[in-house]
Tab-separated table of C-alpha atoms in Angstrom:
chain	number	residue	atom	x	y	z
A	248	MET	CA	-11.621	-5.221	-7.202
A	249	LEU	CA	-14.837	-7.622	-6.456
A	250	ASN	CA	-17.909	-6.031	-7.204
A	251	GLY	CA	-20.378	-8.973	-7.223
A	252	GLU	CA	-20.306	-10.051	-10.847
A	253	ARG	CA	-20.414	-13.514	-11.690
A	254	ARG	CA	-16.792	-15.224	-11.693
A	255	ILE	CA	-18.542	-18.433	-12.974
A	256	ALA	CA	-21.299	-19.284	-15.494
A	257	ARG	CA	-23.825	-19.830	-12.635
A	258	PRO	CA	-24.360	-20.429	-9.271
A	259	LEU	CA	-23.173	-23.902	-8.071
A	260	ARG	CA	-26.204	-25.685	-6.175
A	261	TRP	CA	-25.102	-25.855	-3.043
A	262	ALA	CA	-26.002	-28.024	0.783
A	263	MET	CA	-24.668	-28.194	4.387
A	264	VAL	CA	-24.485	-30.768	6.698
A	265	GLY	CA	-24.734	-29.507	10.063
A	266	GLY	CA	-24.575	-25.625	10.457
A	267	GLY	CA	-27.976	-25.309	11.803
A	268	ARG	CA	-29.564	-23.655	14.883
A	269	LEU	CA	-27.387	-24.484	17.454
A	270	GLY	CA	-23.920	-24.461	15.438
A	271	GLN	CA	-21.527	-21.736	15.958
A	272	VAL	CA	-20.088	-21.860	12.825
A	273	GLY	CA	-23.190	-22.477	10.061
A	274	TYR	CA	-23.884	-18.865	9.576
A	275	LYS	CA	-20.437	-17.986	8.792
A	276	HIS	CA	-20.202	-20.663	6.010
A	277	ARG	CA	-23.792	-19.020	4.619
A	278	ILE	CA	-22.654	-15.423	4.431
A	279	GLY	CA	-19.614	-16.198	3.089
A	280	ALA	CA	-21.045	-18.538	0.102
A	281	LEU	CA	-23.908	-16.130	-0.456
A	282	ARG	CA	-22.165	-13.017	-0.142
A	283	ASP	CA	-21.779	-12.255	-3.841
A	284	ASN	CA	-25.076	-14.074	-4.846
A	285	THR	CA	-23.065	-15.089	-8.188
A	286	ALA	CA	-21.173	-18.391	-6.714
A	287	PHE	CA	-23.428	-20.650	-4.724
A	288	GLN	CA	-27.257	-21.458	-4.125
A	289	LEU	CA	-28.316	-22.854	-1.138
A	290	VAL	CA	-30.743	-25.352	-2.100
A	291	ALA	CA	-30.671	-28.341	0.271
A	292	GLY	CA	-29.591	-29.168	3.940
A	293	ALA	CA	-29.260	-31.753	6.617
A	294	PHE	CA	-28.737	-29.197	9.219
A	295	ASP	CA	-29.305	-31.012	12.649
A	296	ILE	CA	-29.065	-34.291	14.126
A	297	GLU	CA	-32.239	-33.540	15.257
A	298	PRO	CA	-34.464	-34.118	12.006
A	299	GLU	CA	-37.557	-31.989	12.893
A	300	ARG	CA	-35.073	-29.306	14.294
A	301	GLY	CA	-33.340	-29.250	11.230
A	302	LYS	CA	-36.044	-28.994	8.916
A	303	ASP	CA	-37.696	-26.081	11.106
A	304	PHE	CA	-34.238	-24.453	10.438
A	305	GLY	CA	-33.846	-25.035	6.953
A	306	VAL	CA	-37.346	-23.532	6.188
A	307	ASN	CA	-36.635	-20.659	8.045
A	308	ILE	CA	-33.693	-19.976	6.111
A	309	GLY	CA	-35.011	-20.484	2.759
A	310	VAL	CA	-34.782	-23.912	2.170
A	311	SER	CA	-37.477	-25.903	0.371
A	312	GLU	CA	-39.223	-28.341	3.175
A	313	GLY	CA	-38.801	-31.055	1.057
A	314	ARG	CA	-35.029	-30.694	0.530
A	315	CYS	CA	-34.166	-30.174	4.563
A	316	TYR	CA	-33.465	-33.997	4.989
A	317	PRO	CA	-33.293	-36.018	8.138
A	318	ASP	CA	-29.264	-37.070	7.834
A	319	TYR	CA	-26.505	-36.436	5.189
A	320	LYS	CA	-27.028	-40.012	3.632
A	321	THR	CA	-30.546	-39.405	2.865
A	322	MET	CA	-29.695	-36.012	1.289
A	323	PHE	CA	-26.979	-37.596	-0.988
A	324	ALA	CA	-29.085	-40.163	-2.290
A	325	SER	CA	-32.083	-38.307	-2.917
A	326	GLU	CA	-30.354	-35.110	-4.335
A	327	ALA	CA	-28.759	-37.779	-6.706
A	328	LEU	CA	-32.019	-38.605	-8.372
A	329	ARG	CA	-32.801	-35.227	-8.963
A	330	GLU	CA	-31.807	-33.369	-12.479
A	331	ASP	CA	-31.205	-30.189	-10.065
A	332	GLY	CA	-29.347	-31.890	-7.417
A	333	ILE	CA	-26.885	-30.913	-5.511
A	334	GLU	CA	-23.142	-30.356	-6.815
A	335	VAL	CA	-21.048	-29.045	-3.738
A	336	VAL	CA	-21.714	-29.557	0.013
A	337	SER	CA	-20.178	-27.954	3.193
A	338	ILE	CA	-19.437	-30.263	6.347
A	339	ALA	CA	-19.961	-27.971	9.575
A	340	THR	CA	-20.202	-30.757	11.886
A	341	PRO	CA	-18.059	-32.106	14.703
A	342	ASN	CA	-14.770	-33.118	14.026
A	343	GLY	CA	-14.970	-37.008	14.491
A	344	THR	CA	-17.639	-37.028	11.712
A	345	HIS	CA	-15.755	-35.120	8.939
A	346	TYR	CA	-14.187	-38.247	7.477
A	347	GLU	CA	-17.051	-40.291	7.004
A	348	ILE	CA	-19.141	-37.324	5.531
A	349	CYS	CA	-16.501	-36.356	3.426
A	350	LYS	CA	-15.810	-39.941	1.955
A	351	ALA	CA	-19.721	-40.181	1.287
A	352	ALA	CA	-19.896	-36.992	-0.566
A	353	LEU	CA	-17.158	-37.719	-2.860
A	354	GLU	CA	-18.655	-41.326	-3.555
A	355	ALA	CA	-21.753	-39.404	-4.369
A	356	GLY	CA	-19.921	-37.349	-6.937
A	357	LEU	CA	-20.024	-34.089	-5.074
A	358	HIS	CA	-17.476	-31.446	-4.293
A	359	VAL	CA	-16.417	-30.828	-0.703
A	360	ILE	CA	-16.158	-27.886	1.654
A	361	CYS	CA	-15.032	-28.972	5.162
A	362	GLU	CA	-14.376	-27.664	8.356
A	363	LYS	CA	-11.048	-27.861	10.228
A	364	PRO	CA	-9.140	-30.005	11.474
A	365	LEU	CA	-10.100	-31.734	8.440
A	366	PHE	CA	-9.690	-35.334	9.898
A	367	PHE	CA	-8.068	-37.065	12.899
A	368	THR	CA	-4.886	-38.476	11.157
A	369	SER	CA	-2.879	-37.537	7.981
A	370	GLU	CA	-3.515	-41.148	6.780
A	371	GLU	CA	-7.190	-40.235	6.590
A	372	GLY	CA	-6.213	-37.079	4.787
A	373	GLU	CA	-4.347	-38.862	2.080
A	374	ASN	CA	-7.132	-41.313	1.788
A	375	ILE	CA	-9.569	-38.525	0.665
A	376	LYS	CA	-7.013	-36.885	-1.238
A	377	ALA	CA	-6.731	-39.912	-3.768
A	378	LEU	CA	-10.471	-40.410	-3.501
A	379	ALA	CA	-10.927	-36.668	-4.638
A	380	LYS	CA	-8.618	-37.213	-7.242
A	381	LYS	CA	-10.236	-40.075	-8.732
A	382	LYS	CA	-13.263	-38.813	-8.591
A	383	ASP	CA	-11.943	-35.465	-10.125
A	384	LYS	CA	-13.459	-33.636	-7.176
A	385	ILE	CA	-11.975	-30.595	-5.235
A	386	VAL	CA	-11.930	-30.629	-1.063
A	387	GLY	CA	-11.497	-27.272	0.283
A	388	VAL	CA	-11.105	-26.569	3.920
A	389	THR	CA	-12.627	-23.332	5.653
A	390	TYR	CA	-9.618	-21.633	7.334
A	391	GLY	CA	-11.739	-18.440	7.378
A	392	PHE	CA	-9.592	-15.438	8.450
A	393	SER	CA	-7.308	-16.641	5.595
A	394	GLY	CA	-9.276	-14.563	3.011
A	395	ASN	CA	-7.988	-11.198	4.396
A	396	GLN	CA	-6.584	-9.491	1.861
A	397	MET	CA	-3.194	-7.865	3.923
A	398	LEU	CA	-2.136	-11.412	4.101
A	399	LEU	CA	-1.414	-11.387	0.467
A	400	GLN	CA	-0.133	-8.212	0.869
A	401	MET	CA	2.389	-9.664	3.529
A	402	ARG	CA	3.307	-12.559	1.194
A	403	ALA	CA	4.010	-10.048	-1.809
A	404	MET	CA	6.266	-7.977	0.354
A	405	ILE	CA	8.267	-10.932	1.658
A	406	GLU	CA	8.434	-12.368	-1.967
A	407	GLN	CA	9.597	-8.917	-3.255
A	408	GLY	CA	12.273	-8.678	-0.050
A	409	LYS	CA	10.517	-5.867	1.436
A	410	ILE	CA	11.671	-7.167	4.919
A	411	GLY	CA	14.842	-9.197	3.867
A	412	ASP	CA	15.517	-12.464	5.039
A	413	ILE	CA	13.310	-13.905	7.949
A	414	ARG	CA	14.640	-14.338	11.114
A	415	VAL	CA	11.405	-14.471	13.503
A	416	VAL	CA	7.587	-15.947	13.347
A	417	ASP	CA	5.790	-15.070	16.156
A	418	LEU	CA	2.427	-16.294	15.952
A	419	GLN	CA	-0.882	-16.031	18.468
A	420	TYR	CA	-4.354	-17.143	18.462
A	421	THR	CA	-6.074	-16.997	21.769
A	422	HIS	CA	-9.152	-16.209	23.710
A	423	GLY	CA	-10.540	-16.168	27.197
A	424	PHE	CA	-13.832	-17.631	26.680
A	425	ASN	CA	-13.422	-21.025	28.291
A	426	SER	CA	-10.919	-19.667	30.864
A	427	ASN	CA	-13.631	-21.536	33.421
A	428	ASP	CA	-15.488	-24.743	33.059
A	429	LYS	CA	-18.981	-23.249	32.675
A	430	SER	CA	-19.378	-23.704	28.993
A	431	ASP	CA	-17.921	-27.314	29.424
A	432	LYS	CA	-21.414	-28.166	31.021
A	433	THR	CA	-23.767	-25.750	29.388
A	434	SER	CA	-22.784	-25.330	25.621
A	435	ASP	CA	-23.176	-28.297	23.231
A	436	ALA	CA	-20.547	-26.635	20.827
A	437	GLN	CA	-18.142	-26.636	23.438
A	438	LYS	CA	-18.965	-29.788	25.109
A	439	TRP	CA	-17.689	-32.106	21.990
A	440	ARG	CA	-14.658	-29.745	21.497
A	441	ILE	CA	-13.043	-31.157	24.727
A	442	ASP	CA	-14.209	-34.894	24.137
A	443	PRO	CA	-11.370	-36.590	22.549
A	444	LYS	CA	-13.746	-39.248	20.655
A	445	VAL	CA	-15.115	-36.577	18.637
A	446	ALA	CA	-12.751	-33.698	18.799
A	447	GLY	CA	-9.400	-35.565	18.100
A	448	PRO	CA	-6.227	-35.516	19.626
A	449	SER	CA	-6.096	-31.981	20.483
A	450	PHE	CA	-8.498	-29.215	21.581
A	451	VAL	CA	-7.027	-25.792	21.147
A	452	LEU	CA	-4.173	-26.800	18.929
A	453	GLY	CA	-6.782	-28.347	16.658
A	454	ASP	CA	-9.705	-25.527	16.694
A	455	LEU	CA	-7.635	-22.554	17.048
A	456	SER	CA	-3.787	-22.848	15.975
A	457	THR	CA	-4.511	-24.706	12.640
A	458	HIS	CA	-5.845	-21.464	11.686
A	459	THR	CA	-2.562	-19.121	12.370
A	460	TYR	CA	-0.490	-22.003	11.170
A	461	TYR	CA	-2.027	-22.064	7.588
A	462	MET	CA	-2.020	-18.308	7.453
A	463	SER	CA	1.645	-18.277	8.454
A	464	GLN	CA	2.164	-20.943	5.469
A	465	LEU	CA	0.117	-18.752	3.185
A	466	ILE	CA	2.353	-15.586	3.907
A	467	MET	CA	5.532	-17.799	3.725
A	468	PRO	CA	4.923	-20.745	1.150
A	469	GLU	CA	8.661	-21.389	1.226
A	470	MET	CA	9.320	-21.454	4.846
A	471	LYS	CA	9.488	-24.840	6.030
A	472	ILE	CA	9.529	-25.872	9.696
A	473	LYS	CA	12.497	-28.310	10.570
A	474	ARG	CA	12.055	-28.962	14.299
A	475	LEU	CA	9.353	-28.048	16.763
A	476	LEU	CA	8.888	-28.510	20.472
A	477	CYS	CA	5.473	-28.458	21.807
A	478	ASP	CA	4.470	-28.035	25.645
A	479	ARG	CA	0.447	-28.266	26.168
A	480	GLN	CA	-1.439	-27.649	29.109
A	481	SER	CA	-5.057	-28.594	30.584
A	482	PHE	CA	-5.541	-25.942	33.255
A	483	ILE	CA	-9.190	-27.041	33.413
A	484	GLU	CA	-8.164	-30.535	34.821
A	485	SER	CA	-11.456	-32.124	33.581
A	486	ARG	CA	-10.441	-31.063	29.809
A	487	ALA	CA	-7.115	-33.592	30.115
A	488	PRO	CA	-5.671	-35.350	28.072
A	489	LEU	CA	-6.939	-32.310	25.613
A	490	GLU	CA	-5.039	-28.983	26.268
A	491	ASP	CA	-6.828	-25.379	26.534
A	492	ASN	CA	-3.423	-23.940	26.356
A	493	ALA	CA	-0.493	-24.744	24.375
A	494	PHE	CA	3.191	-23.246	23.366
A	495	VAL	CA	4.829	-24.154	20.478
A	496	MET	CA	8.665	-23.448	19.660
A	497	MET	CA	9.678	-23.649	15.856
A	498	GLN	CA	12.727	-24.008	13.914
A	499	TYR	CA	12.770	-23.237	10.491
A	500	GLU	CA	15.060	-24.725	7.356
A	501	ASN	CA	16.581	-21.550	6.598
A	502	GLY	CA	17.623	-21.006	10.184
A	503	ALA	CA	14.514	-18.694	11.214
A	504	VAL	CA	13.089	-19.361	14.601
A	505	GLY	CA	9.263	-19.113	15.625
A	506	ARG	CA	7.114	-19.715	18.466
A	507	LEU	CA	3.098	-19.700	18.504
A	508	TRP	CA	0.637	-19.467	21.572
A	509	THR	CA	-2.723	-20.808	21.323
A	510	SER	CA	-5.033	-20.864	23.920
A	511	SER	CA	-8.767	-20.594	25.229
A	512	ILE	CA	-8.003	-19.673	28.655
A	513	ASN	CA	-6.529	-16.046	27.970
A	514	ALA	CA	-8.802	-14.513	30.474
A	515	GLY	CA	-10.382	-10.833	29.267
A	516	CYS	CA	-8.563	-11.569	25.758
A	517	MET	CA	-11.244	-10.768	22.797
A	518	ASP	CA	-8.871	-10.315	19.881
A	519	GLY	CA	-5.690	-12.610	20.424
A	520	HIS	CA	-4.992	-13.262	16.662
A	521	ARG	CA	-1.722	-11.886	15.551
A	522	ILE	CA	1.153	-12.559	13.223
A	523	ARG	CA	4.439	-10.926	13.351
A	524	ILE	CA	7.364	-11.621	10.550
A	525	VAL	CA	10.690	-10.500	11.576
A	526	GLY	CA	13.167	-9.916	8.729
A	527	THR	CA	16.658	-8.761	8.847
A	528	ASN	CA	15.647	-5.012	7.687
A	529	ALA	CA	11.894	-4.773	9.118
A	530	SER	CA	9.075	-6.103	10.183
A	531	LEU	CA	5.366	-6.981	9.138
A	532	GLU	CA	2.526	-7.302	11.895
A	533	TRP	CA	-1.123	-7.855	11.280
A	534	TRP	CA	-4.078	-8.297	13.793
A	535	ASP	CA	-7.304	-9.675	13.463
A	536	SER	CA	-8.697	-7.094	15.466
A	537	LYS	CA	-7.787	-4.288	12.934
A	538	PRO	CA	-7.667	-6.592	9.999
A	539	ASN	CA	-7.591	-3.484	7.442
A	540	GLU	CA	-4.367	-2.583	8.356
A	541	LEU	CA	-0.888	-4.017	8.317
A	542	ARG	CA	2.354	-2.415	10.213
A	543	TYR	CA	5.346	-2.211	8.352
A	544	GLU	CA	8.314	-1.566	10.348
A	545	VAL	CA	11.381	-0.871	8.731
A	546	GLN	CA	14.452	-0.398	11.200
A	547	GLY	CA	15.370	2.988	11.610
A	548	GLU	CA	12.624	4.688	9.735
A	549	SER	CA	9.171	5.502	11.045
A	550	ILE	CA	6.692	2.895	11.624
A	551	GLN	CA	4.295	2.541	8.459
A	552	THR	CA	0.504	1.459	8.394
A	553	LEU	CA	-0.425	0.162	5.144
A	554	ILE	CA	-4.414	0.551	4.863
A	555	ARG	CA	-6.555	-1.820	2.878
A	556	ALA	CA	-7.997	-0.916	-0.599
A	557	MET	CA	-5.330	1.805	-1.199
A	558	PRO	CA	-3.717	1.894	-4.657
A	559	TYR	CA	-0.045	1.458	-3.425
A	560	LEU	CA	-0.869	-2.172	-2.295
A	561	ASP	CA	0.097	-5.522	-4.081
A	562	GLU	CA	-2.244	-6.508	-7.063
A	563	ALA	CA	-2.724	-9.778	-5.302
A	564	CYS	CA	-4.117	-7.873	-2.118
A	565	MET	CA	-6.336	-5.641	-4.285
A	566	ALA	CA	-8.073	-8.826	-6.241
A	567	ASP	CA	-10.019	-9.475	-3.423
A	568	GLU	CA	-10.801	-6.048	-2.332
A	569	ARG	CA	-14.843	-5.474	-2.171
A	570	LEU	CA	-15.850	-2.149	-0.294
A	571	GLY	CA	-13.115	0.537	-1.270
A	572	ALA	CA	-11.249	2.528	1.188
A	573	LEU	CA	-12.859	4.443	4.067
A	574	HIS	CA	-15.007	1.306	4.432
A	575	GLN	CA	-14.200	-1.169	6.841
A	576	GLU	CA	-14.153	-5.260	6.096
A	577	GLY	CA	-13.901	-8.079	8.575
A	578	LEU	CA	-14.124	-11.603	8.901
A	579	SER	CA	-17.534	-11.802	6.462
A	580	GLU	CA	-15.450	-10.716	3.543
A	581	SER	CA	-12.864	-13.146	4.500
A	582	TRP	CA	-15.147	-15.833	4.509
A	583	ALA	CA	-16.484	-14.758	1.346
A	584	ASN	CA	-13.439	-14.567	-0.614
A	585	ILE	CA	-12.518	-17.901	0.551
A	586	TYR	CA	-15.945	-19.098	-0.585
A	587	LEU	CA	-15.483	-17.405	-3.610
A	588	LYS	CA	-12.218	-19.060	-4.327
A	589	PHE	CA	-13.869	-22.552	-3.739
A	590	ALA	CA	-16.284	-21.673	-6.477
A	591	ILE	CA	-13.730	-20.649	-8.859
A	592	ALA	CA	-11.617	-23.912	-8.160
A	593	ILE	CA	-14.635	-26.175	-8.537
A	594	ASP	CA	-15.768	-24.699	-11.798
A	595	ALA	CA	-12.281	-24.764	-13.282
A	596	LYS	CA	-12.003	-28.328	-12.043
A	597	ASN	CA	-15.429	-29.209	-13.921
A	598	ARG	CA	-14.068	-27.463	-16.891
A	599	LYS	CA	-10.658	-29.640	-16.591
A	600	ASP	CA	-8.567	-26.240	-16.360
A	601	GLU	CA	-5.894	-27.287	-14.059
A	602	GLU	CA	-3.563	-24.288	-15.140
A	603	ALA	CA	-6.283	-22.224	-13.661
A	604	LEU	CA	-6.171	-24.559	-10.548
A	605	SER	CA	-2.842	-24.567	-10.439
A	606	ASN	CA	-2.560	-20.678	-10.018
A	607	LEU	CA	-5.388	-19.991	-7.419
A	608	VAL	CA	-4.470	-19.735	-3.989
A	609	TYR	CA	-6.918	-21.172	-1.566
A	610	PRO	CA	-6.924	-23.729	1.400
A	611	ASP	CA	-7.278	-26.786	-0.483
A	612	ILE	CA	-6.883	-30.659	0.618
A	613	ASP	CA	-3.285	-30.238	0.731
A	614	ALA	CA	-3.702	-27.392	3.158
A	615	GLY	CA	-6.130	-29.669	5.203
A	616	ILE	CA	-3.492	-32.080	5.415
A	617	ALA	CA	-1.112	-29.765	6.181
A	618	GLY	CA	-2.980	-28.750	9.171
A	619	ILE	CA	-3.652	-32.256	10.375
A	620	ARG	CA	0.355	-32.929	10.286
A	621	TRP	CA	0.849	-29.799	12.172
A	622	ILE	CA	-1.503	-31.069	15.088
A	623	GLU	CA	0.308	-34.732	14.915
A	624	ASN	CA	3.711	-33.000	15.386
A	625	CYS	CA	2.704	-30.980	17.989
A	626	VAL	CA	0.945	-33.887	19.814
A	627	ARG	CA	4.123	-36.113	19.221
A	628	SER	CA	6.153	-33.642	20.789
A	629	ALA	CA	3.915	-32.702	23.833
A	630	ASP	CA	3.313	-36.550	24.682
A	631	ASN	CA	6.637	-37.106	24.687
A	632	GLY	CA	7.429	-34.840	27.416
A	633	ALA	CA	7.433	-31.501	25.732
A	634	VAL	CA	10.812	-32.553	23.445
A	635	TRP	CA	12.117	-31.460	20.513
A	636	VAL	CA	10.983	-33.544	17.320
A	637	GLU	CA	11.783	-33.459	13.823
A	638	PHE	CA	8.723	-31.711	11.765
A	639	GLU	CA	7.208	-34.849	9.577
A	640	ALA	CA	5.655	-32.903	7.048
A	641	ASN	CA	4.990	-36.076	4.227
A	642	LYS	CA	3.966	-39.171	6.158
A	643	GLU	CA	1.600	-40.326	8.629
A	644	LEU	CA	2.695	-39.865	12.312
A	645	SER	CA	1.477	-41.564	15.282
A	646	SER	CA	1.537	-39.602	18.585
A	647	THR	CA	3.170	-42.737	20.443
A	648	ASN	CA	6.175	-43.322	18.437
């Protein structure tokens, strides 16, 4: 159980690029990183594309005015001159800026935590992976839902054979907040998400489904996709060529089949993030609206609801427990769990403890590259007429080949 005691020698000196007053995700980064008060210390930032607004914001969250910088390049250069300069930076900016900022951070000798989708192409991902290896630094990806402990319970139960062999994988991450085009015109955060120059080759496939895809791989690390078919739509025509709805059919190497529905036009939906794994003997289902519960359905027996923090859960699940039974955890704790693992990974890398790193389950650079390849495969299928394509997991793809 986690109780806030330090897991590393001292808090890491941490900065943010983006995530300012108008950002939708910056606060999630901060509550995750700072939850335990022993892993990270926010000491600097380039919080906004408008420097004065960024400085005002930074001061109002407790950062020294002199360390609220107008841009990331100035911050990296200035902090490098300080004995107490930053050691790690989180990138919470639009997708199209991730690569250049991540590259600059690594070249400045910093560990990196980046929003998803990581980059536009898997080639960019491999370039950053090589640079991170050369610089001996960690690159983590904020798949923020993946810190929910019950996902590790699902992983453990599948590994233990509790559901038998997997037959069906049913994934969904949908909401209805873009069911009309109002936010396209009024929200800065939404405007860039539907601009291919900034968002990349996808909208909801990148913004939403990469979370669910990574979580499915976290739960079922041995399950590999063999082929997929993606059909994507732009129900708000002005969003084309980017999709606001997509269906993906999957065939796995072991013979199992799967489907994923991702959408931002599921009108009225407020909590459409579900994962159901169907085995030969039983099924598991998790729903982010009830993240503290896991349904375990054994064929011919009464349905069981497993509850977070109870002693019958697997050790891997209990290790991330924070509040104890009767008290509800949620997305804030999930973010805190992955940020704590980022800190532990960075500490292990700094100490050159590769054994500790190899045993740590967290969304790393490989998870980020896998997310890019997921998008590339989906786009390739959709753009060729929603056809079945062989799932390319280990090389760069083009959306046109």
